[in-house]
Coordinates of C-alpha atoms and ligand atoms in Angstrom, one line a residue:
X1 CA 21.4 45.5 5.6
X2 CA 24.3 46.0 3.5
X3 CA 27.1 47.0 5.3
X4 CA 30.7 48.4 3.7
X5 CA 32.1 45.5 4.1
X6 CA 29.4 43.3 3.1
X7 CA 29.6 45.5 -0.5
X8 CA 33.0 44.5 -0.6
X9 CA 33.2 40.9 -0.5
X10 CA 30.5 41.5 -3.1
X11 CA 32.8 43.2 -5.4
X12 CA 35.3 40.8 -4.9
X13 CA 33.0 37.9 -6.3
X14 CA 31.9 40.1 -9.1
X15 CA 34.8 40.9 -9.9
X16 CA 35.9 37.1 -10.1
X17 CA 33.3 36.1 -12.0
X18 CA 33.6 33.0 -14.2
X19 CA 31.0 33.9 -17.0
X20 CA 31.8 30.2 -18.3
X21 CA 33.5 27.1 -18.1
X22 CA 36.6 25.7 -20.0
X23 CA 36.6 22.6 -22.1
X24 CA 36.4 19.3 -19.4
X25 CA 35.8 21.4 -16.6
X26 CA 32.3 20.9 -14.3
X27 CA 31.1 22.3 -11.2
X28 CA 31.5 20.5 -7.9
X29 CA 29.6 20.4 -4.9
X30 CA 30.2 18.5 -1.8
X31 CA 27.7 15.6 -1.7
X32 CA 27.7 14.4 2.4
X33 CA 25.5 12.1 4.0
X34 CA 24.9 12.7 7.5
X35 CA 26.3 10.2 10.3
X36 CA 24.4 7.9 11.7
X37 CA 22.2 7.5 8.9
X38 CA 18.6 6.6 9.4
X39 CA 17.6 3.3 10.7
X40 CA 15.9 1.1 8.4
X41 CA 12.5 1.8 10.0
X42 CA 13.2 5.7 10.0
X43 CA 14.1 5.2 6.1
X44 CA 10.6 3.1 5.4
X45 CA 8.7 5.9 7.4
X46 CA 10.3 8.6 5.8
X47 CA 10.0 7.2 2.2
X48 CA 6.4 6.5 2.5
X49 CA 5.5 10.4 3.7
X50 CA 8.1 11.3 0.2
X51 CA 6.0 9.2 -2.4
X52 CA 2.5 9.7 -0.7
X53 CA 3.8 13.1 -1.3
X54 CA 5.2 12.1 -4.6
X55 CA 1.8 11.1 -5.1
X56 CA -0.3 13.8 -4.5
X57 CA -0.9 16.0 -7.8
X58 CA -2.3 19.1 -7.0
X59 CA -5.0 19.6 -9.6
X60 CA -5.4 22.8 -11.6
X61 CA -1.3 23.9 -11.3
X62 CA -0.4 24.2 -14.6
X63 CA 3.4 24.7 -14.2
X64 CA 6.8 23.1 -14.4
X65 CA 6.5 22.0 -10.2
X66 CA 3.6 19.5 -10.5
X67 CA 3.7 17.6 -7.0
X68 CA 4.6 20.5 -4.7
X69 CA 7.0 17.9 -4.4
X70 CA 9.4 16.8 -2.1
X71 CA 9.5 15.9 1.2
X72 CA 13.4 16.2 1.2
X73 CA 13.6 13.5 3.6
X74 CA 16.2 11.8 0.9
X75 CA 19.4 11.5 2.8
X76 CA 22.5 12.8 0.4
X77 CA 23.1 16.5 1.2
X78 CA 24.6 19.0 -1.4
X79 CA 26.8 22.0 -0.1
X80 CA 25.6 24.9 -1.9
X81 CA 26.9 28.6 -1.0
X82 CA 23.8 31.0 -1.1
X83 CA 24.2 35.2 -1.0
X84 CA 26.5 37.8 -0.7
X85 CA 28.9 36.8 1.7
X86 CA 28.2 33.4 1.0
X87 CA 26.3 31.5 3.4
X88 CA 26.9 27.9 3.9
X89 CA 24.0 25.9 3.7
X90 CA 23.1 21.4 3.3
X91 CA 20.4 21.1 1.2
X92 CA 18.6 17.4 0.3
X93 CA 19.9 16.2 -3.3
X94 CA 16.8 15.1 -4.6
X95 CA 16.3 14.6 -8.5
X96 CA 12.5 13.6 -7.2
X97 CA 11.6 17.7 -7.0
X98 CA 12.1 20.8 -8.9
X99 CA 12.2 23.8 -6.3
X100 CA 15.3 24.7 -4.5
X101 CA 14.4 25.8 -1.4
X102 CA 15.8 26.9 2.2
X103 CA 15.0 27.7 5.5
X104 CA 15.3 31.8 6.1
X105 CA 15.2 34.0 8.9
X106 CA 14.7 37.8 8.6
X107 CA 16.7 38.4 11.9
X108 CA 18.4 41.7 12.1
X109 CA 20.7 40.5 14.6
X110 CA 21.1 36.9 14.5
X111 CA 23.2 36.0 17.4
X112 CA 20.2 33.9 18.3
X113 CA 20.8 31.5 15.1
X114 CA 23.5 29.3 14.8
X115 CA 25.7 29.5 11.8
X116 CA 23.9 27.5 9.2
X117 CA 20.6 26.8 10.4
X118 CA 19.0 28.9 8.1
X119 CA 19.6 31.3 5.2
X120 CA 20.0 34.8 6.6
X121 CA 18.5 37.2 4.0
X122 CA 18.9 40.5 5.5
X123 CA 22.5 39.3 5.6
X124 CA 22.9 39.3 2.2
X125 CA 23.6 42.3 0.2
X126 CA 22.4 40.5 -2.9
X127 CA 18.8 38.7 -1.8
X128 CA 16.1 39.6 -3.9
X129 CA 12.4 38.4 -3.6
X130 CA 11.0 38.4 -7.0
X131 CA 8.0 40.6 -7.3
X132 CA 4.7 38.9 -7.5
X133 CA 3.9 39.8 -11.6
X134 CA 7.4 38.3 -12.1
X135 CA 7.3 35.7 -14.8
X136 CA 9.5 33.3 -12.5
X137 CA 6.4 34.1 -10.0
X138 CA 4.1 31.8 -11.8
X139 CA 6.3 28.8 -12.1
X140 CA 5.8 28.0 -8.2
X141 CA 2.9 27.2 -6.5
X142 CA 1.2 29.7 -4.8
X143 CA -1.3 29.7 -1.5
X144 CA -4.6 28.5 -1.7
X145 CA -5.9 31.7 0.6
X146 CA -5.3 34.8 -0.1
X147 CA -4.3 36.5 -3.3
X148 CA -1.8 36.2 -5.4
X149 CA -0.6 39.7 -5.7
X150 CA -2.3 42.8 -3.2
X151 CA -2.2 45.8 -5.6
X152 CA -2.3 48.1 -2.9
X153 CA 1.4 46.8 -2.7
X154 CA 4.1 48.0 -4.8
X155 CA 6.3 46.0 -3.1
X156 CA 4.1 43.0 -3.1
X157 CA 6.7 39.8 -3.0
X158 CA 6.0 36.6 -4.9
X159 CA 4.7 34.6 -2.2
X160 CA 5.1 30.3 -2.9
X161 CA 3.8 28.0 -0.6
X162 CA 4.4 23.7 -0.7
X163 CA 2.0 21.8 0.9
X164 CA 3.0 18.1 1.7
X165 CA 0.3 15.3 1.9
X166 CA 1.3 15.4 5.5
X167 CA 0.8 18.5 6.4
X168 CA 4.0 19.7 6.2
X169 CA 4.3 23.2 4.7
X170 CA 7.4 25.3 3.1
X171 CA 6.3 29.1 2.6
X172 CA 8.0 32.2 2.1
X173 CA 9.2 34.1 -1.1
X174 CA 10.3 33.4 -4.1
X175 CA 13.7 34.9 -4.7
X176 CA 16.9 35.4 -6.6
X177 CA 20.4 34.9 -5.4
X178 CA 24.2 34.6 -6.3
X179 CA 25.6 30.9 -5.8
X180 CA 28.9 30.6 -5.4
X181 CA 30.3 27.5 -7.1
X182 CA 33.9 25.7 -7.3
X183 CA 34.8 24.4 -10.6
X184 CA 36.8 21.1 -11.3
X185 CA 39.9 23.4 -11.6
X186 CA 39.5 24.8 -8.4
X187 CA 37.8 28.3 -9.9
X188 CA 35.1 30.2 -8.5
X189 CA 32.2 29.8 -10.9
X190 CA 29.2 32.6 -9.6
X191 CA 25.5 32.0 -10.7
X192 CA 23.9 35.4 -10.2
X193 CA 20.4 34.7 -10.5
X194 CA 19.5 31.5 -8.9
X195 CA 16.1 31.4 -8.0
X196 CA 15.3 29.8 -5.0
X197 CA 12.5 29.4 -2.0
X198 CA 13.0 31.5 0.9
X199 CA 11.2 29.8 3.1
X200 CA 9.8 31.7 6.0
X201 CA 7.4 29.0 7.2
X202 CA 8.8 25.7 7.3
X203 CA 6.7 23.5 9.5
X204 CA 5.8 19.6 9.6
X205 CA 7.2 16.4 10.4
X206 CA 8.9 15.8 6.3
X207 CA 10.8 19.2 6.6
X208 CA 11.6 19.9 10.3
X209 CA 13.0 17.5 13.2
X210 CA 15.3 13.9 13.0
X211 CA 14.0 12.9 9.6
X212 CA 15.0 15.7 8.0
X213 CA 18.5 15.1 9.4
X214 CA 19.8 18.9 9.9
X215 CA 18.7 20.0 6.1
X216 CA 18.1 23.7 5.9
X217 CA 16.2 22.8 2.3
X218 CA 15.9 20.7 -0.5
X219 CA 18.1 21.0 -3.4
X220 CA 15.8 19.9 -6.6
X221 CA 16.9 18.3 -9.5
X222 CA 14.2 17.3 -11.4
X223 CA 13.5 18.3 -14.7
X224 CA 11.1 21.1 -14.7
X225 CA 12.3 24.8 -15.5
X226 CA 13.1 26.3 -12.0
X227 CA 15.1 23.2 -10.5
X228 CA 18.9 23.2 -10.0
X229 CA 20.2 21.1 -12.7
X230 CA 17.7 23.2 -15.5
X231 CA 19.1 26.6 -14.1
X232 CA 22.8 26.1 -14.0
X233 CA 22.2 23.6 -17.1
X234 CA 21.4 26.7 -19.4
X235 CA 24.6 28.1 -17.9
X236 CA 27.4 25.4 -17.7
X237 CA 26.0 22.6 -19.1
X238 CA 23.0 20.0 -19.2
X239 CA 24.2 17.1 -17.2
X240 CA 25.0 16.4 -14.0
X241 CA 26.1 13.4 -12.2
X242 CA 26.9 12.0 -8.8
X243 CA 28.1 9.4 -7.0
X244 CA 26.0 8.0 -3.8
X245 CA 28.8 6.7 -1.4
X246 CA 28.0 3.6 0.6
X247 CA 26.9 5.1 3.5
X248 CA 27.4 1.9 6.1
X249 CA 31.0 3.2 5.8
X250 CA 33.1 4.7 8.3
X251 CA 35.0 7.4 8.0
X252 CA 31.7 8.4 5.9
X253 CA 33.7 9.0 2.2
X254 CA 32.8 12.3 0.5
X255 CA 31.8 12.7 -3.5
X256 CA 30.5 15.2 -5.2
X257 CA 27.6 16.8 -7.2
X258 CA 28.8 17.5 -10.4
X259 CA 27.0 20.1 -13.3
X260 CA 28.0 20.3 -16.6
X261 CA 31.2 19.0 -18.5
X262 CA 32.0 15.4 -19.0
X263 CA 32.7 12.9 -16.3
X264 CA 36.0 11.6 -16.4
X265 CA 35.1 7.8 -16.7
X266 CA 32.5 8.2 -19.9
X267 CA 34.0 5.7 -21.7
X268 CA 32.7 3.3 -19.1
X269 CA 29.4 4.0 -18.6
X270 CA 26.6 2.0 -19.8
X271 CA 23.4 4.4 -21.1
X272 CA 20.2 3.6 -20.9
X273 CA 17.5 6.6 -22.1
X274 CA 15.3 8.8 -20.3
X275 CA 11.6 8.6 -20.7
X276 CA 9.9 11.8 -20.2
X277 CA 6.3 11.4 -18.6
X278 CA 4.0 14.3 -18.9
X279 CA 1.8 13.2 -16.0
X280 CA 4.8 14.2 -13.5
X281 CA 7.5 15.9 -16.4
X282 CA 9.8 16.3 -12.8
X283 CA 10.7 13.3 -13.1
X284 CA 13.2 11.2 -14.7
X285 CA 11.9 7.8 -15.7
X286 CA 13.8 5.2 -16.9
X287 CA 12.8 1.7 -19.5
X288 CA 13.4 -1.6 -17.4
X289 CA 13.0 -4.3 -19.5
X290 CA 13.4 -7.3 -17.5
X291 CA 14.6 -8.4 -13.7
X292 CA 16.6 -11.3 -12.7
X293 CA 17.6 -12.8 -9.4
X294 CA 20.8 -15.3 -9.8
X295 CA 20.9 -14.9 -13.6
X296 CA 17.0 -16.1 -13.9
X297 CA 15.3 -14.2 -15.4
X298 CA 11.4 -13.8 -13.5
X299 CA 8.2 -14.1 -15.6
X300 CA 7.0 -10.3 -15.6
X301 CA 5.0 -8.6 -18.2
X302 CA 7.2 -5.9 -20.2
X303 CA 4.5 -3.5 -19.8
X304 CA 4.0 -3.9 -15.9
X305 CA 7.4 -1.2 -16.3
X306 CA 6.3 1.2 -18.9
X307 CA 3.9 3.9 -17.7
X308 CA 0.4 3.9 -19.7
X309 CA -1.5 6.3 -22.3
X310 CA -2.3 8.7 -19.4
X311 CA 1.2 8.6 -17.1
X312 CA 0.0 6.1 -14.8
X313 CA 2.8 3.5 -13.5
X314 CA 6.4 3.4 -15.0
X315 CA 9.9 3.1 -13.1
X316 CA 11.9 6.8 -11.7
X317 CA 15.3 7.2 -10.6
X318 CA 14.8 9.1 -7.5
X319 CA 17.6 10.5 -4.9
X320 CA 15.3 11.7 -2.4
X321 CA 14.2 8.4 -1.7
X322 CA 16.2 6.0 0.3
X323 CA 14.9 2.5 -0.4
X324 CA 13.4 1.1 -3.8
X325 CA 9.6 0.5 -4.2
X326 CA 8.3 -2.0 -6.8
X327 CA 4.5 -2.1 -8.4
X328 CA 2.9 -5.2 -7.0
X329 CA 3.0 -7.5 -10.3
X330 CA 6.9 -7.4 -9.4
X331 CA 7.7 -7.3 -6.1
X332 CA 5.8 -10.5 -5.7
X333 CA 7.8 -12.0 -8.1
X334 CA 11.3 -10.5 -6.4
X335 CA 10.1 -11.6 -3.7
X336 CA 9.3 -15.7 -4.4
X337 CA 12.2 -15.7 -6.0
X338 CA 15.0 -14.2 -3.2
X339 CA 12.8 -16.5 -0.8
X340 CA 13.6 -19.3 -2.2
X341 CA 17.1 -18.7 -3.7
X342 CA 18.4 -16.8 -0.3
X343 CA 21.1 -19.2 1.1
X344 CA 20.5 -18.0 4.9
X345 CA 18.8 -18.9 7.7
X346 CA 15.0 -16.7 7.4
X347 CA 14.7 -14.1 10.5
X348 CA 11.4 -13.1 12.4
X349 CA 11.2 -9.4 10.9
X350 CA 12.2 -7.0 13.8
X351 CA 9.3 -6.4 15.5
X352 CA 8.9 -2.5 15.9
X353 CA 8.4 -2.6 12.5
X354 CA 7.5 -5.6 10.5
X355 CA 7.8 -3.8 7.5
X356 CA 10.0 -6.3 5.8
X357 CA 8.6 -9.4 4.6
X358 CA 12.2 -11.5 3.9
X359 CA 15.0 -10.9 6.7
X360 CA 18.1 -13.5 6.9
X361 CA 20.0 -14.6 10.0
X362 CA 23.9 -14.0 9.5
X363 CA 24.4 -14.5 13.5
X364 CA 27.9 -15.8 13.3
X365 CA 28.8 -14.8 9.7
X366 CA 31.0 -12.4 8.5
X367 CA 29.8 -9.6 6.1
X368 CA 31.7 -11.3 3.0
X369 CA 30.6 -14.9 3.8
X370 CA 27.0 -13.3 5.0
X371 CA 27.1 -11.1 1.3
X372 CA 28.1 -14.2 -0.8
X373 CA 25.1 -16.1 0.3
X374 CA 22.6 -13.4 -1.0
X375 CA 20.5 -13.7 -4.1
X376 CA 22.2 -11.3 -6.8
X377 CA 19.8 -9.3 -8.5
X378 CA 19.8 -7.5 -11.8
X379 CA 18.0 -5.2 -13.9
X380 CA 17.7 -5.2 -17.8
X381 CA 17.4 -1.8 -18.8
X382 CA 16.4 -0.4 -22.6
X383 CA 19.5 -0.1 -24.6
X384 CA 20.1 -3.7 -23.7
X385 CA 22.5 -2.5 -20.3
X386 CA 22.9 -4.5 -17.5
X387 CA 22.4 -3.2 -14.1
X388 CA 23.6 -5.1 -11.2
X389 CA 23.7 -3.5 -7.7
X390 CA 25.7 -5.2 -5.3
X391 CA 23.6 -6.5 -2.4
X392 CA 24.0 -4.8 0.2
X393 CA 22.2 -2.0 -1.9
X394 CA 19.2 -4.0 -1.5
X395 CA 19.7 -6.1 1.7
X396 CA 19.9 -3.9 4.6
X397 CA 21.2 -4.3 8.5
X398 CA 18.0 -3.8 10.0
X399 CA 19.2 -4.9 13.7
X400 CA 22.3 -6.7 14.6
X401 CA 22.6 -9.8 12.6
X402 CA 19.7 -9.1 10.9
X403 CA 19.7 -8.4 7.1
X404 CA 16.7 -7.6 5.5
X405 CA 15.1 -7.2 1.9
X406 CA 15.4 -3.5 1.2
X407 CA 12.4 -3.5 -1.2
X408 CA 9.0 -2.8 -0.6
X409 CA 5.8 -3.1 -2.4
X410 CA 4.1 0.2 -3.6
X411 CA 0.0 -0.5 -3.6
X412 CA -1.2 3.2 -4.4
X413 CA -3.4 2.9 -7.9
X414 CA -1.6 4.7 -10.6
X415 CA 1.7 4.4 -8.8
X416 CA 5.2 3.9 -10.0
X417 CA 8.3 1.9 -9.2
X418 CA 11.0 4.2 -7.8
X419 CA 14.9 3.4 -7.6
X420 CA 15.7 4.7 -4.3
X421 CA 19.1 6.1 -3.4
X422 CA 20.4 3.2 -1.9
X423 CA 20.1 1.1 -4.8
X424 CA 22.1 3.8 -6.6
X425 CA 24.9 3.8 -4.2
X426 CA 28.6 3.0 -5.7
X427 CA 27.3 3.6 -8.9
X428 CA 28.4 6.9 -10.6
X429 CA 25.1 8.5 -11.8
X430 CA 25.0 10.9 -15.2
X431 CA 22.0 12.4 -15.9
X432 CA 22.4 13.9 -19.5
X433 CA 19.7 15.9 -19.7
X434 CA 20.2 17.1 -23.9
X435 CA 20.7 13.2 -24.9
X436 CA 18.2 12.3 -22.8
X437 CA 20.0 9.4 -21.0
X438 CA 21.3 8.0 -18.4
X439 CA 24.9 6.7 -18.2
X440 CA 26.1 4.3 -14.7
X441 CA 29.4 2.9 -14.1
X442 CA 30.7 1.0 -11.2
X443 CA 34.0 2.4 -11.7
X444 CA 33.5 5.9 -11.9
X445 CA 33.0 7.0 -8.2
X446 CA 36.8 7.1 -7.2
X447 CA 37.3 8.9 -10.2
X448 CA 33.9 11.4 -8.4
X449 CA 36.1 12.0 -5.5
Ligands
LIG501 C1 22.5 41.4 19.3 O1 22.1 40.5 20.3 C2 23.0 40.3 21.4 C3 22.5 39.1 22.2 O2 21.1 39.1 22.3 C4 23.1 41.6 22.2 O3 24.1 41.4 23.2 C5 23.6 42.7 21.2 O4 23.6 43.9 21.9 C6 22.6 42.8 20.0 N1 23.2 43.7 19.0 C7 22.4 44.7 18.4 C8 23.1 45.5 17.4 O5 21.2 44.8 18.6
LIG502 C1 -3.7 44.3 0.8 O1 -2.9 44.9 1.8 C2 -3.7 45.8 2.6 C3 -2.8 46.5 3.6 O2 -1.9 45.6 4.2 C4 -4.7 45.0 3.3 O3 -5.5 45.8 4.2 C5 -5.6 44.3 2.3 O4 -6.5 43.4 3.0 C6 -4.8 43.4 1.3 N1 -5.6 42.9 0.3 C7 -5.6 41.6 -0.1 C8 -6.5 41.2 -1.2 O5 -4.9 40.8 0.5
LIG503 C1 35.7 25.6 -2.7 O1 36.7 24.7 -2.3 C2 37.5 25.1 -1.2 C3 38.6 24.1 -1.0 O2 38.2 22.8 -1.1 C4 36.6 25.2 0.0 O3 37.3 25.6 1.2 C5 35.5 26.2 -0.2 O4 34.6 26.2 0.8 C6 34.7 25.8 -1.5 N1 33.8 26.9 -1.9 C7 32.6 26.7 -2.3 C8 31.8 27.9 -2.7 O5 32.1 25.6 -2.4
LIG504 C1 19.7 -16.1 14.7 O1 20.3 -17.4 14.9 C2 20.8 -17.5 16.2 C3 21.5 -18.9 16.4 O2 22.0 -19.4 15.2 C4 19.7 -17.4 17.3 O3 20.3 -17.5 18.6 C5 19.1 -16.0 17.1 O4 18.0 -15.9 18.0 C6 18.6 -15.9 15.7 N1 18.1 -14.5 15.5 C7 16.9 -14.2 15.0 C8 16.5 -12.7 14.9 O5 16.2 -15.0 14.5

């Protein structure tokens, strides 16, 4: 359906069309996280289903998406404007995944769909499926059933399908839109050709309902071909950076995604590298070296972090994951050692879900006081850095008075540590994707905002 007026607005963007950026100036995205955020047991639930799915290698898909990936049930949301007019849509920030993805209708007349609940293609004078011998057709993964392209078709569309180790699915076609994009100087910046999963069938409990939080889609950023960051880093630049905003507070602050150009605060980040694994190349793994809780430093093997000969193990940044899991060598040693250095009074884990094996009483304590008597813990990452999250990135309100160890063990063989998003939060995030590190800084997110 494209209307007159439609071809208009069309024009218009065209015709402000920002073919690249200026010296020091980056794309920005809103980067929201919905209110209330999940409970802690919601969180634990929701993680689990994301690294089982994490998990889960398809066999035989030889191709930049290696996981079918995400479950999206991270909990940041990116902004991004999608079509000609633009449609507003929140899509998961997850640097876990590669495919950006989001919920379509077909409707002709959508008075039956509230604005923003889904991507309305026939809307959109600019949506284009790809066809299904398109080269960008074989970077997704396709349907088990049925083939790939019916040559009794001309028209045949490149059909992708996701499967989650849950069952949930994400199906439709895979297309090509314009995103519309504000710069850091408040210009219009206009990606023509962002590929991106229409998704027609979007069913299961990781993409649909509460624990997907009102997402229309996920928003990857991993480091394969087709994902956000590798499509607009061939345009404007191959970095991006964010800045996870405690999310506890109220009213909930707002950063942003940022892609290409240099953050304002890069003289005080610290860099660590980034380890490319080609077991799960999505992913972007970093080198810890050592962890310490109140400045001691706990006897771990080295190589209990570094993944092995064939990609097994290793330690990922992940933003689609909320809390952080640690390989078992590890987290029994985080955990002996918070035990016995945690200054509190212990708590009976809450009891819908004893999921948490270390939980302090701060009945009767203020959040400061209650903070000061936590264990601090630090990470030694490669490049000699220092990365020290304050602690209510890893102890979380679990009930009223009730602060527990937001850490959990992962048992799955072959598994990896993650750094969840919580861990991450206050910290201003780089990912520079052509040096291949990693730069953090405590400081930077006011200068995000
Ligand atoms: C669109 O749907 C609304 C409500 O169902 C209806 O009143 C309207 O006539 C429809 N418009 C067209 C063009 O079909
Ligand atoms: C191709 O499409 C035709 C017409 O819709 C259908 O009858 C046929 O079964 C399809 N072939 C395959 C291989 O899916
Ligand atoms: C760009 O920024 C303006 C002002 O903050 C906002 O109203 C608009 O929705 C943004 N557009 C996009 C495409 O993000
Ligand atoms: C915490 O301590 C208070 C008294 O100091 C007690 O009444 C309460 O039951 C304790 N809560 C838990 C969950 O252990």
């Amino acid at each position: 359906m494209v209307t007159q007026s439609h071809v208009n607005v069309f024009l218009f963007i065209v015709f402000f069309q920002l073919l690249a950026l200026s010296s020091g100036e980056f794309l920005k995205l809103p980067l929201l996280h919905p209110t209330p955020g999940p409970s802690p047991s919601e969180a634990l639930s929701q993680d689990l289903r994301h690294l089982n799915s994490l998990l889960s290698r398809p066999p035989g898909i030889k191709s930049p998406v290696i996981s079918g990936a995400s479950s999206g049930t991270g909990q940041y949301f990116v902004t991004l404007h999608l079509g000609a007019p633009p449609q507003k849509l929140n899509l998961v920030a997850d640097t876990g995944s590669d495919l950006v993805w989001a919920r379509c209708s077909a409707c002709r007349n959508c008075s039956a769909h509230p604005s923003g609940s889904s991507f309305l293609a026939r809307h959109s004078s600019s949506f284009r499926p790809h066809h299904c011998y398109a080269a960008a057709c074989r970077l997704v993964p396709h349907s088990p059933h049925g083939s790939l392209c019916n040559h009794t078709h001309l028209h045949s569309p490149c059909r992708y399908e996701y499967s989650y180790s849950d069952g949930s699915v994400s199906a439709g076609f895979f297309s090509a839109e314009v995103a519309t994009l504000n710069t850091s100087s408040n210009r219009v910046a206009e990606l023509r050709d962002l590929d991106f999963g229409c998704g027609f069938q979007v069913a299961g409990p990781s993409v649909t309902g509460a624990s997907f939080s009102g997402a229309q889609g996920v928003l990857g950023l991993g480091r394969g071909g087709i994902s956000f960051s590798s499509q607009l880093g061939r345009r404007f630049g191959n970095k991006f950076s964010y800045c996870l905003m405690d999310y506890t507070l109220s009213p909930p602050p707002t950063s942003f995604l940022t892609i290409g150009g240099v953050a304002k605060s890069s003289t005080d980040f610290r860099f660590t590298p980034l380890l490319t694994n080609p077991l799960s190349p999505t992913f972007y793994y970093i080198s810890i070296r050592s962890v310490s809780v109140d400045g001691v430093r706990l006897p771990v093997s080295s190589s209990v972090w570094s993944f092995d000969k064939i990609g097994n193990g290793g330690t990922i940044i992940d933003s689609g994951t909320t809390l952080s899991f640690l390989t078992k060598p590890v987290y029994t040693q985080v955990l002996a050692a918070m035990r016995k250095r945690l200054r509190l009074p212990s708590a009976a884990p809450p009891t819908p879900t004893p999921a948490f094996d270390l939980c302090a009483n701060v009945t009767g304590l203020d959040r400061k006081r209650a903070t000061a008597k936590l264990p601090r813990l630090s990470f030694r990452l490669a490049g000699g850095v220092e990365m020290a999250p304050p602690p209510r990135n890893y102890f979380i309100e679990t009930l009223e008075g009730v602060w527990c160890l937001g850490i959990q063990e992962v048992t799955t063989k072959g598994a990896f540590s993650v750094i969840g998003n919580l861990m991450q939060q206050g910290f201003l995030m780089e990912f520079d994707r052509d040096k291949s590190r990693l730069g953090f800084s405590r400081r930077g997110c006011s200068l995000s905002s």
